[in-house]
Short mmCIF file of C-alpha atoms in Angstrom, two decimals:
data_model
loop_
_atom_site.label_atom_id
_atom_site.label_comp_id
_atom_site.label_asym_id
_atom_site.label_seq_id
_atom_site.Cartn_x
_atom_site.Cartn_y
_atom_site.Cartn_z
CA MET T 1352 47.49 -59.10 123.60
CA LYS T 1353 47.06 -62.76 124.93
CA LYS T 1354 43.43 -62.21 125.82
CA PHE T 1355 42.86 -60.60 122.39
CA LEU T 1356 44.45 -63.62 120.57
CA SER T 1357 42.63 -66.08 122.75
CA SER T 1358 39.39 -64.38 121.81
CA ILE T 1359 40.16 -64.75 118.09
CA PHE T 1360 41.16 -68.34 118.56
CA LEU T 1361 37.84 -69.20 120.40
CA VAL T 1362 35.68 -67.17 118.06
CA LEU T 1363 37.13 -68.81 115.01
CA LEU T 1364 36.77 -72.26 116.57
CA ALA T 1365 33.15 -71.56 117.44
CA LEU T 1366 32.42 -70.36 113.92
CA GLY T 1367 34.03 -73.55 112.51
CA HIS T 1368 31.71 -75.70 114.63
CA LEU T 1369 28.73 -73.65 113.84
CA PHE T 1370 28.96 -73.69 110.20
CA GLY T 1371 30.80 -76.93 109.80
CA GLN T 1372 32.77 -75.46 106.73
CA ALA T 1373 35.72 -73.43 108.32
CA LYS T 1374 39.13 -75.08 107.64
CA TYR T 1375 42.26 -73.65 109.09
CA PRO T 1376 45.68 -74.98 107.92
CA ILE T 1377 47.49 -76.91 110.72
CA ILE T 1378 51.20 -77.09 110.75
CA SER T 1379 52.83 -79.91 112.71
CA VAL T 1380 56.42 -79.74 113.79
CA THR T 1381 58.23 -82.64 115.32
CA ASN T 1382 61.55 -82.71 116.98
CA ASN T 1383 62.74 -86.35 116.98
CA SER T 1384 66.24 -85.57 118.48
CA SER T 1385 67.25 -85.23 122.06
CA ILE T 1386 68.38 -81.56 121.37
CA GLU T 1387 66.08 -78.78 122.43
CA ARG T 1388 65.49 -76.23 119.68
CA LYS T 1389 65.14 -72.64 120.75
CA ASP T 1390 64.15 -69.76 118.45
CA VAL T 1391 65.17 -71.65 115.28
CA LEU T 1392 63.72 -70.96 111.84
CA VAL T 1393 61.83 -73.58 109.94
CA SER T 1394 61.03 -73.24 106.25
CA ILE T 1395 57.75 -74.32 104.65
CA PRO T 1396 57.27 -74.34 100.85
CA TRP T 1397 54.46 -71.79 100.18
CA VAL T 1398 52.89 -74.22 97.78
CA LYS T 1399 52.10 -76.40 100.64
CA ILE T 1400 50.34 -73.58 102.50
CA LEU T 1401 48.35 -72.79 99.38
CA ILE T 1402 47.28 -76.42 99.10
CA ALA T 1403 45.90 -76.26 102.64
CA ASP T 1404 44.39 -72.76 102.13
CA PRO T 1405 44.19 -71.56 98.49
CA LYS T 1406 42.65 -68.31 99.49
CA ILE T 1407 44.98 -67.24 102.09
CA ASP T 1408 45.97 -63.49 101.96
CA THR T 1409 49.60 -62.98 102.29
CA ALA T 1410 48.88 -59.53 103.80
CA LYS T 1411 46.41 -60.73 106.48
CA PHE T 1412 47.22 -63.94 108.36
CA LEU T 1413 48.76 -64.99 111.61
CA VAL T 1414 50.16 -68.17 112.93
CA MET T 1415 49.35 -69.35 116.55
CA ASP T 1416 50.58 -72.07 118.76
CA LYS T 1417 47.47 -74.26 119.35
CA SER T 1418 48.38 -75.16 122.83
CA THR T 1419 49.64 -71.94 124.25
CA GLU T 1420 47.63 -69.59 121.88
CA LYS T 1421 50.72 -67.49 121.41
CA GLU T 1422 51.49 -65.91 118.04
CA ILE T 1423 54.43 -67.26 116.11
CA PRO T 1424 56.74 -64.73 114.39
CA TYR T 1425 56.95 -65.52 110.64
CA GLN T 1426 58.45 -64.12 107.40
CA LEU T 1427 57.45 -64.62 103.78
CA GLU T 1428 60.60 -65.62 101.85
CA TYR T 1429 60.99 -64.59 98.23
CA LYS T 1430 64.55 -65.66 97.43
CA GLY T 1431 64.75 -62.97 94.88
CA GLU T 1432 61.52 -64.01 93.02
CA LYS T 1433 58.33 -62.01 92.62
CA LYS T 1434 56.16 -64.72 94.27
CA VAL T 1435 56.45 -66.10 97.75
CA GLN T 1436 58.63 -69.11 97.93
CA ASN T 1437 58.64 -70.09 101.58
CA LEU T 1438 56.96 -69.43 104.88
CA LEU T 1439 59.61 -68.93 107.64
CA LEU T 1440 58.57 -69.55 111.25
CA GLN T 1441 60.61 -68.86 114.34
CA ILE T 1442 59.83 -71.59 116.89
CA SER T 1443 61.13 -73.46 120.02
CA VAL T 1444 60.57 -77.17 120.32
CA LYS T 1445 61.67 -79.29 123.34
CA ALA T 1446 63.72 -82.38 122.81
CA ASN T 1447 61.56 -85.19 121.58
CA GLY T 1448 58.69 -82.82 121.48
CA SER T 1449 56.29 -81.43 118.96
CA LEU T 1450 54.13 -78.38 118.10
CA LYS T 1451 50.75 -77.80 116.51
CA LEU T 1452 50.31 -74.44 114.74
CA MET T 1453 47.25 -72.90 113.20
CA ILE T 1454 46.88 -70.19 110.61
CA PHE T 1455 44.14 -67.65 110.90
CA ALA T 1456 42.94 -64.96 108.58
CA SER T 1457 43.65 -62.16 110.88
CA LYS T 1458 46.35 -59.39 110.96
CA ALA T 1459 49.54 -60.43 112.56
CA LYS T 1460 51.25 -58.03 115.06
CA PRO T 1461 54.18 -55.99 113.66
CA LEU T 1462 57.50 -57.74 113.96
CA ALA T 1463 60.75 -55.81 114.48
CA ALA T 1464 63.53 -56.68 112.18
CA LYS T 1465 66.16 -58.97 113.57
CA THR T 1466 68.32 -59.37 110.50
CA PHE T 1467 69.59 -56.89 107.95
CA ALA T 1468 71.92 -56.70 104.89
CA ARG T 1469 73.00 -54.08 102.45
CA TYR T 1470 75.61 -52.89 99.93
CA VAL T 1471 77.61 -50.08 101.46
CA PRO T 1472 78.94 -47.84 98.54
CA GLU T 1473 79.89 -45.01 100.94
CA ARG T 1474 82.68 -47.30 102.35
CA LYS T 1475 84.53 -48.72 99.34
CA ASP T 1476 81.94 -51.27 98.24
CA ASP T 1477 81.59 -53.10 101.51
CA PHE T 1478 78.78 -55.56 101.83
CA ALA T 1479 77.51 -55.81 105.52
CA TRP T 1480 74.99 -57.96 107.24
CA GLU T 1481 73.87 -58.84 110.69
CA ASN T 1482 71.22 -60.40 112.99
CA ASP T 1483 70.43 -59.92 116.62
CA LYS T 1484 73.70 -61.64 117.69
CA VAL T 1485 76.63 -60.61 115.45
CA ALA T 1486 77.58 -58.74 112.27
CA PHE T 1487 79.83 -59.36 109.27
CA ARG T 1488 81.02 -57.69 106.09
CA MET T 1489 82.84 -58.67 102.82
CA TYR T 1490 85.00 -56.33 100.66
CA GLY T 1491 84.34 -55.10 97.26
CA LYS T 1492 86.35 -54.01 94.20
CA ALA T 1493 86.87 -50.44 95.57
CA LEU T 1494 89.09 -51.76 98.34
CA GLU T 1495 91.01 -54.15 96.19
CA LYS T 1496 94.84 -53.56 95.88
CA THR T 1497 94.62 -50.77 98.53
CA SER T 1498 96.46 -50.83 101.93
CA GLU T 1499 93.16 -51.89 103.55
CA ASP T 1500 92.52 -54.79 101.37
CA ALA T 1501 91.53 -58.12 102.86
CA TYR T 1502 90.34 -61.41 101.51
CA GLY T 1503 87.96 -63.24 103.89
CA ILE T 1504 84.84 -62.65 105.97
CA ASP T 1505 85.13 -59.76 108.56
CA VAL T 1506 83.35 -59.84 111.94
CA TRP T 1507 81.71 -56.98 113.82
CA VAL T 1508 81.03 -58.02 117.37
CA LYS T 1509 78.11 -56.67 119.37
CA ASN T 1510 76.46 -57.10 122.72
CA THR T 1511 72.95 -55.87 121.70
CA SER T 1512 70.03 -57.41 119.93
CA LYS T 1513 69.60 -54.15 118.09
CA LEU T 1514 70.70 -53.73 114.45
CA VAL T 1515 73.95 -51.70 114.47
CA VAL T 1516 75.34 -51.70 110.85
CA ASN T 1517 73.77 -48.45 109.65
CA ASP T 1518 74.49 -46.55 112.84
CA ARG T 1519 78.21 -47.63 112.82
CA TYR T 1520 78.78 -46.67 109.21
CA LYS T 1521 77.08 -43.36 109.89
CA LYS T 1522 79.41 -42.66 112.84
CA ASN T 1523 82.46 -43.87 110.86
CA ASP T 1524 84.12 -44.80 114.12
CA TYR T 1525 83.38 -48.53 114.43
CA HIS T 1526 86.87 -49.54 115.60
CA LYS T 1527 86.05 -48.06 118.97
CA ASP T 1528 83.44 -49.58 121.34
CA HIS T 1529 80.64 -46.99 121.96
CA GLY T 1530 78.78 -49.41 124.22
CA ASP T 1531 77.37 -51.97 121.88
CA GLY T 1532 80.53 -53.58 120.29
CA LEU T 1533 82.99 -52.76 117.66
CA ASP T 1534 85.16 -53.91 114.69
CA TYR T 1535 88.47 -55.15 115.99
CA TYR T 1536 88.72 -58.48 114.19
CA SER T 1537 91.67 -58.75 111.84
CA VAL T 1538 91.07 -60.55 108.46
CA GLY T 1539 94.14 -59.65 106.41
CA PHE T 1540 95.15 -62.02 103.59
CA THR T 1541 93.29 -65.02 105.05
CA LEU T 1542 89.82 -66.54 104.66
CA GLY T 1543 88.76 -64.74 107.89
CA ALA T 1544 85.74 -65.99 109.73
CA GLY T 1545 84.95 -69.03 107.56
CA GLY T 1546 85.59 -68.10 103.94
CA MET T 1547 86.18 -70.67 101.21
CA ALA T 1548 88.54 -70.71 98.21
CA PRO T 1549 90.02 -73.30 95.92
CA TYR T 1550 92.88 -75.29 97.39
CA VAL T 1551 94.98 -76.34 94.47
CA LYS T 1552 98.54 -77.76 94.60
CA ASP T 1553 98.62 -77.43 98.46
CA SER T 1554 97.84 -73.79 98.41
CA ILE T 1555 94.78 -71.48 98.76
CA ARG T 1556 94.00 -69.74 95.44
CA TYR T 1557 92.16 -66.50 96.53
CA SER T 1558 89.80 -64.71 94.25
CA GLY T 1559 89.63 -60.95 93.85
CA ASN T 1560 86.99 -59.16 95.92
CA TYR T 1561 83.37 -59.44 94.95
CA LYS T 1562 82.31 -57.44 91.90
CA SER T 1563 78.50 -57.31 92.32
CA SER T 1564 75.78 -57.92 94.98
CA ARG T 1565 72.22 -58.66 95.10
CA VAL T 1566 69.82 -58.82 98.08
CA LEU T 1567 67.20 -61.57 97.90
CA ASP T 1568 65.40 -61.09 101.11
CA ASN T 1569 65.89 -58.64 103.98
CA GLY T 1570 64.26 -59.60 107.32
CA PRO T 1571 62.73 -59.46 109.64
CA LEU T 1572 63.87 -63.03 110.44
CA ARG T 1573 66.16 -63.88 107.59
CA SER T 1574 68.33 -61.86 105.24
CA THR T 1575 69.82 -63.40 102.23
CA PHE T 1576 72.08 -61.92 99.49
CA GLN T 1577 74.27 -63.01 96.66
CA LEU T 1578 77.85 -61.94 95.83
CA SER T 1579 79.37 -62.54 92.35
CA TYR T 1580 83.07 -62.63 91.51
CA ASN T 1581 85.17 -62.25 88.29
CA GLU T 1582 86.81 -65.43 86.96
CA TRP T 1583 90.28 -66.08 88.29
CA ASN T 1584 93.10 -68.44 87.72
CA ALA T 1585 93.48 -71.00 90.46
CA ALA T 1586 96.90 -72.55 89.60
CA GLY T 1587 95.91 -73.25 85.97
CA ILE T 1588 92.07 -73.81 86.74
CA LYS T 1589 89.79 -71.06 85.42
CA VAL T 1590 87.19 -70.51 88.29
CA ASN T 1591 84.11 -68.57 88.81
CA VAL T 1592 82.00 -68.41 91.99
CA THR T 1593 78.62 -67.04 93.21
CA LYS T 1594 78.13 -66.99 96.92
CA THR T 1595 74.64 -66.96 98.53
CA ILE T 1596 74.81 -66.03 102.16
CA SER T 1597 71.85 -66.11 104.68
CA ILE T 1598 71.67 -65.00 108.25
CA ASP T 1599 68.82 -66.04 110.49
CA ALA T 1600 67.61 -64.34 113.79
CA GLY T 1601 69.00 -65.99 116.96
CA THR T 1602 72.07 -67.74 115.52
CA GLN T 1603 75.87 -67.05 115.53
CA LEU T 1604 76.38 -68.74 112.10
CA ASN T 1605 75.70 -67.87 108.48
CA ARG T 1606 74.43 -70.27 105.93
CA ILE T 1607 76.90 -69.97 103.05
CA GLU T 1608 76.28 -71.54 99.61
CA HIS T 1609 79.07 -71.57 96.89
CA LEU T 1610 78.27 -72.35 93.38
CA TYR T 1611 81.40 -72.88 91.50
CA HIS T 1612 82.02 -73.00 87.71
CA PHE T 1613 85.44 -74.13 86.58
CA ALA T 1614 87.25 -75.73 83.70
CA ALA T 1615 89.24 -78.80 85.08
CA PRO T 1616 90.08 -82.31 83.92
CA THR T 1617 87.68 -83.62 86.53
CA ASN T 1618 84.31 -82.58 87.80
CA ARG T 1619 85.74 -81.82 91.24
CA LEU T 1620 87.61 -78.91 92.57
CA PRO T 1621 89.49 -79.03 96.01
CA VAL T 1622 88.50 -76.16 98.26
CA ALA T 1623 89.56 -74.98 101.70
CA ILE T 1624 87.35 -73.46 104.56
CA GLY T 1625 89.47 -71.25 106.79
CA LEU T 1626 89.57 -69.41 110.13
CA ALA T 1627 92.12 -66.57 110.62
CA THR T 1628 94.30 -67.12 113.75
CA ARG T 1629 96.65 -64.88 115.79
CA ASP T 1630 100.23 -65.12 116.89
CA GLU T 1631 99.89 -66.82 120.16
CA ASN T 1632 102.09 -69.89 120.73
CA GLU T 1633 99.35 -72.19 121.93
CA LYS T 1634 96.11 -71.79 120.15
CA LYS T 1635 92.73 -72.86 121.30
CA LEU T 1636 91.51 -74.90 118.34
CA LEU T 1637 88.82 -77.45 117.33
CA LEU T 1638 89.87 -79.40 114.35
CA ASN T 1639 87.43 -82.15 113.74
CA LYS T 1640 87.64 -83.94 110.45
CA ASN T 1641 83.88 -84.90 110.83
CA GLY T 1642 83.17 -81.32 109.75
CA VAL T 1643 83.64 -78.75 112.61
CA LEU T 1644 86.43 -76.18 112.90
CA GLY T 1645 86.77 -73.80 115.77
CA TYR T 1646 89.20 -71.07 117.04
CA TRP T 1647 89.03 -69.06 120.33
CA GLU T 1648 91.17 -66.08 120.04
CA PRO T 1649 93.44 -64.68 122.83
CA VAL T 1650 92.06 -61.69 124.64
CA HIS T 1651 92.57 -58.48 122.80
CA GLY T 1652 92.88 -55.91 125.56
CA GLU T 1653 89.70 -54.27 126.45
CA ASP T 1654 88.04 -55.38 123.22
CA GLY T 1655 87.58 -58.92 124.64
CA ILE T 1656 87.70 -62.21 122.74
CA THR T 1657 86.17 -63.41 119.50
CA GLY T 1658 85.51 -67.10 118.52
CA VAL T 1659 85.17 -68.05 115.02
CA GLY T 1660 83.93 -71.30 113.57
CA ALA T 1661 82.73 -73.32 110.63
CA VAL T 1662 80.41 -76.31 110.32
CA THR T 1663 79.72 -78.68 107.43
CA ILE T 1664 77.72 -81.95 107.45
CA ASN T 1665 80.32 -83.48 105.11
CA PRO T 1666 83.53 -84.88 106.57
CA LEU T 1667 86.71 -82.87 105.69
CA LYS T 1668 89.60 -84.50 103.81
CA LEU T 1669 92.08 -82.95 106.10
CA THR T 1670 92.59 -80.16 108.71
CA ALA T 1671 95.81 -78.12 108.97
CA ILE T 1672 97.27 -75.37 110.99
CA GLN T 1673 98.86 -72.79 108.78
CA ALA T 1674 100.88 -69.65 109.64
CA LYS T 1675 97.88 -67.31 109.85
CA GLN T 1676 94.88 -69.61 109.70
CA ILE T 1677 93.57 -73.07 110.19
CA ILE T 1678 91.82 -74.80 107.25
CA GLY T 1679 89.75 -77.78 106.53
CA THR T 1680 89.55 -79.03 102.92
CA THR T 1681 86.93 -80.80 100.94
CA GLU T 1682 85.72 -80.89 97.24
CA VAL T 1683 83.01 -79.12 95.35
CA LYS T 1684 81.40 -80.30 92.13
CA ASN T 1685 81.13 -78.21 89.01
CA ASN T 1686 77.86 -76.33 88.91
CA VAL T 1687 76.58 -78.04 92.09
CA PRO T 1688 75.97 -75.82 95.22
CA TYR T 1689 78.06 -76.62 98.31
CA VAL T 1690 76.51 -75.44 101.64
CA TYR T 1691 78.34 -74.96 104.95
CA TYR T 1692 77.96 -72.58 108.00
CA ALA T 1693 80.27 -70.18 109.50
CA GLY T 1694 80.25 -67.36 111.94
CA ALA T 1695 81.42 -65.85 115.27
CA ALA T 1696 80.73 -65.11 118.98
CA TRP T 1697 82.05 -62.51 121.36
CA ASN T 1698 82.68 -63.20 125.09
CA LYS T 1699 81.48 -59.74 126.03
CA ALA T 1700 78.06 -60.36 124.62
CA GLY T 1701 77.67 -62.64 127.75
CA GLU T 1702 76.22 -65.66 126.10
CA ILE T 1703 79.40 -67.70 124.97
CA THR T 1704 82.21 -66.72 127.15
CA ASN T 1705 84.98 -69.37 126.71
CA GLU T 1706 86.47 -71.85 124.29
CA ASN T 1707 84.47 -74.80 125.72
CA GLU T 1708 81.06 -73.10 125.31
CA TRP T 1709 82.09 -71.96 121.68
CA PHE T 1710 83.20 -75.44 120.59
CA ASN T 1711 80.16 -77.03 122.22
CA TYR T 1712 77.96 -74.54 120.34
CA LEU T 1713 79.67 -75.53 116.99
CA GLN T 1714 79.30 -79.30 117.58
CA LYS T 1715 75.66 -78.96 118.78
CA PHE T 1716 74.92 -76.92 115.65
CA GLN T 1717 76.30 -79.83 113.42
CA ASN T 1718 74.12 -82.26 115.49
CA GLU T 1719 71.03 -80.15 114.78
CA LEU T 1720 71.82 -80.08 111.04
CA LYS T 1721 71.94 -83.93 111.03
CA SER T 1722 68.66 -84.14 112.89
CA PRO T 1723 66.24 -81.60 111.07
CA LEU T 1724 62.85 -80.82 112.50
CA LYS T 1725 59.98 -82.54 110.67
CA VAL T 1726 57.25 -80.37 109.26
CA SER T 1727 53.96 -81.16 107.67
CA VAL T 1728 50.95 -79.05 106.70
CA LYS T 1729 47.31 -80.12 106.34
#
């Protein structure tokens, strides 16, 4: 494959020199931070690609690293629209390093899906999603007010890069580890693995379960969906929310965007981000008011240990340890999206195996958010 791609590269360059008219879009990526980025996604507005190459065929192009001549995995992101919105590239960039990428009019090699999301009507309106690291689910109206009801984000741990959601629902035995992980995480009446809810008069004001879902993109490198909720009463404040959740290949954390609509005397609504905890006496916690929450659970027999965490760029107003969860509070504005990140890791996956590694991962993730990669197209 490398020889084949190298041949394409050399032929196209030769033709460009020969005719003096060939112009191939060049994408420059710069990492100005001291943090190496590995297998991260960068998003490039499609309009910038069209300016560089107005005739590009969305069904026939590949992206190549100019120095290594390796093909770069990509996805066209639609965000629920009919036309392409962004070009997503999965790249690695060394600390204080840079990349030069070229776009050629040639068929890209097939890319196996690394993310997936779907509505699960056969299991009481679950909505489940995953990437090559971890899986999650949220609960719908069919589960509401039953003995199985729960409020927050559930975690399905796994130790394989393969997608497992469909297979686990098909087997209907996902509380047992069949060799690739399981669902043993306990959400209950908490925010689970990084859920958010209004925090009014010193209490969390939970909504009901989601009423409708919509998939906006579904892999291979990013899956995005929206969950809508019925209006509810948050201690005298009428509140409605739409949640847009994305999961990228290669990460432990979801990007979570909440768009709140509410009727309140001010334009701001207090909210809490929470992580469910267990009953141990001394908990392994990270409570950083700069915007990082982490919890490393006690071992759960043969099931192992799950770490959960949440990250926001904005400082938190307060952090607190409650009976069944830890929380960090902030404020959201009416009709203004609020973005944060939350997710989980499993020690038996073999990559993050203790609390120090998990807490370092969360803090590093925040540092990366504060120092985004710089991308240009010409």
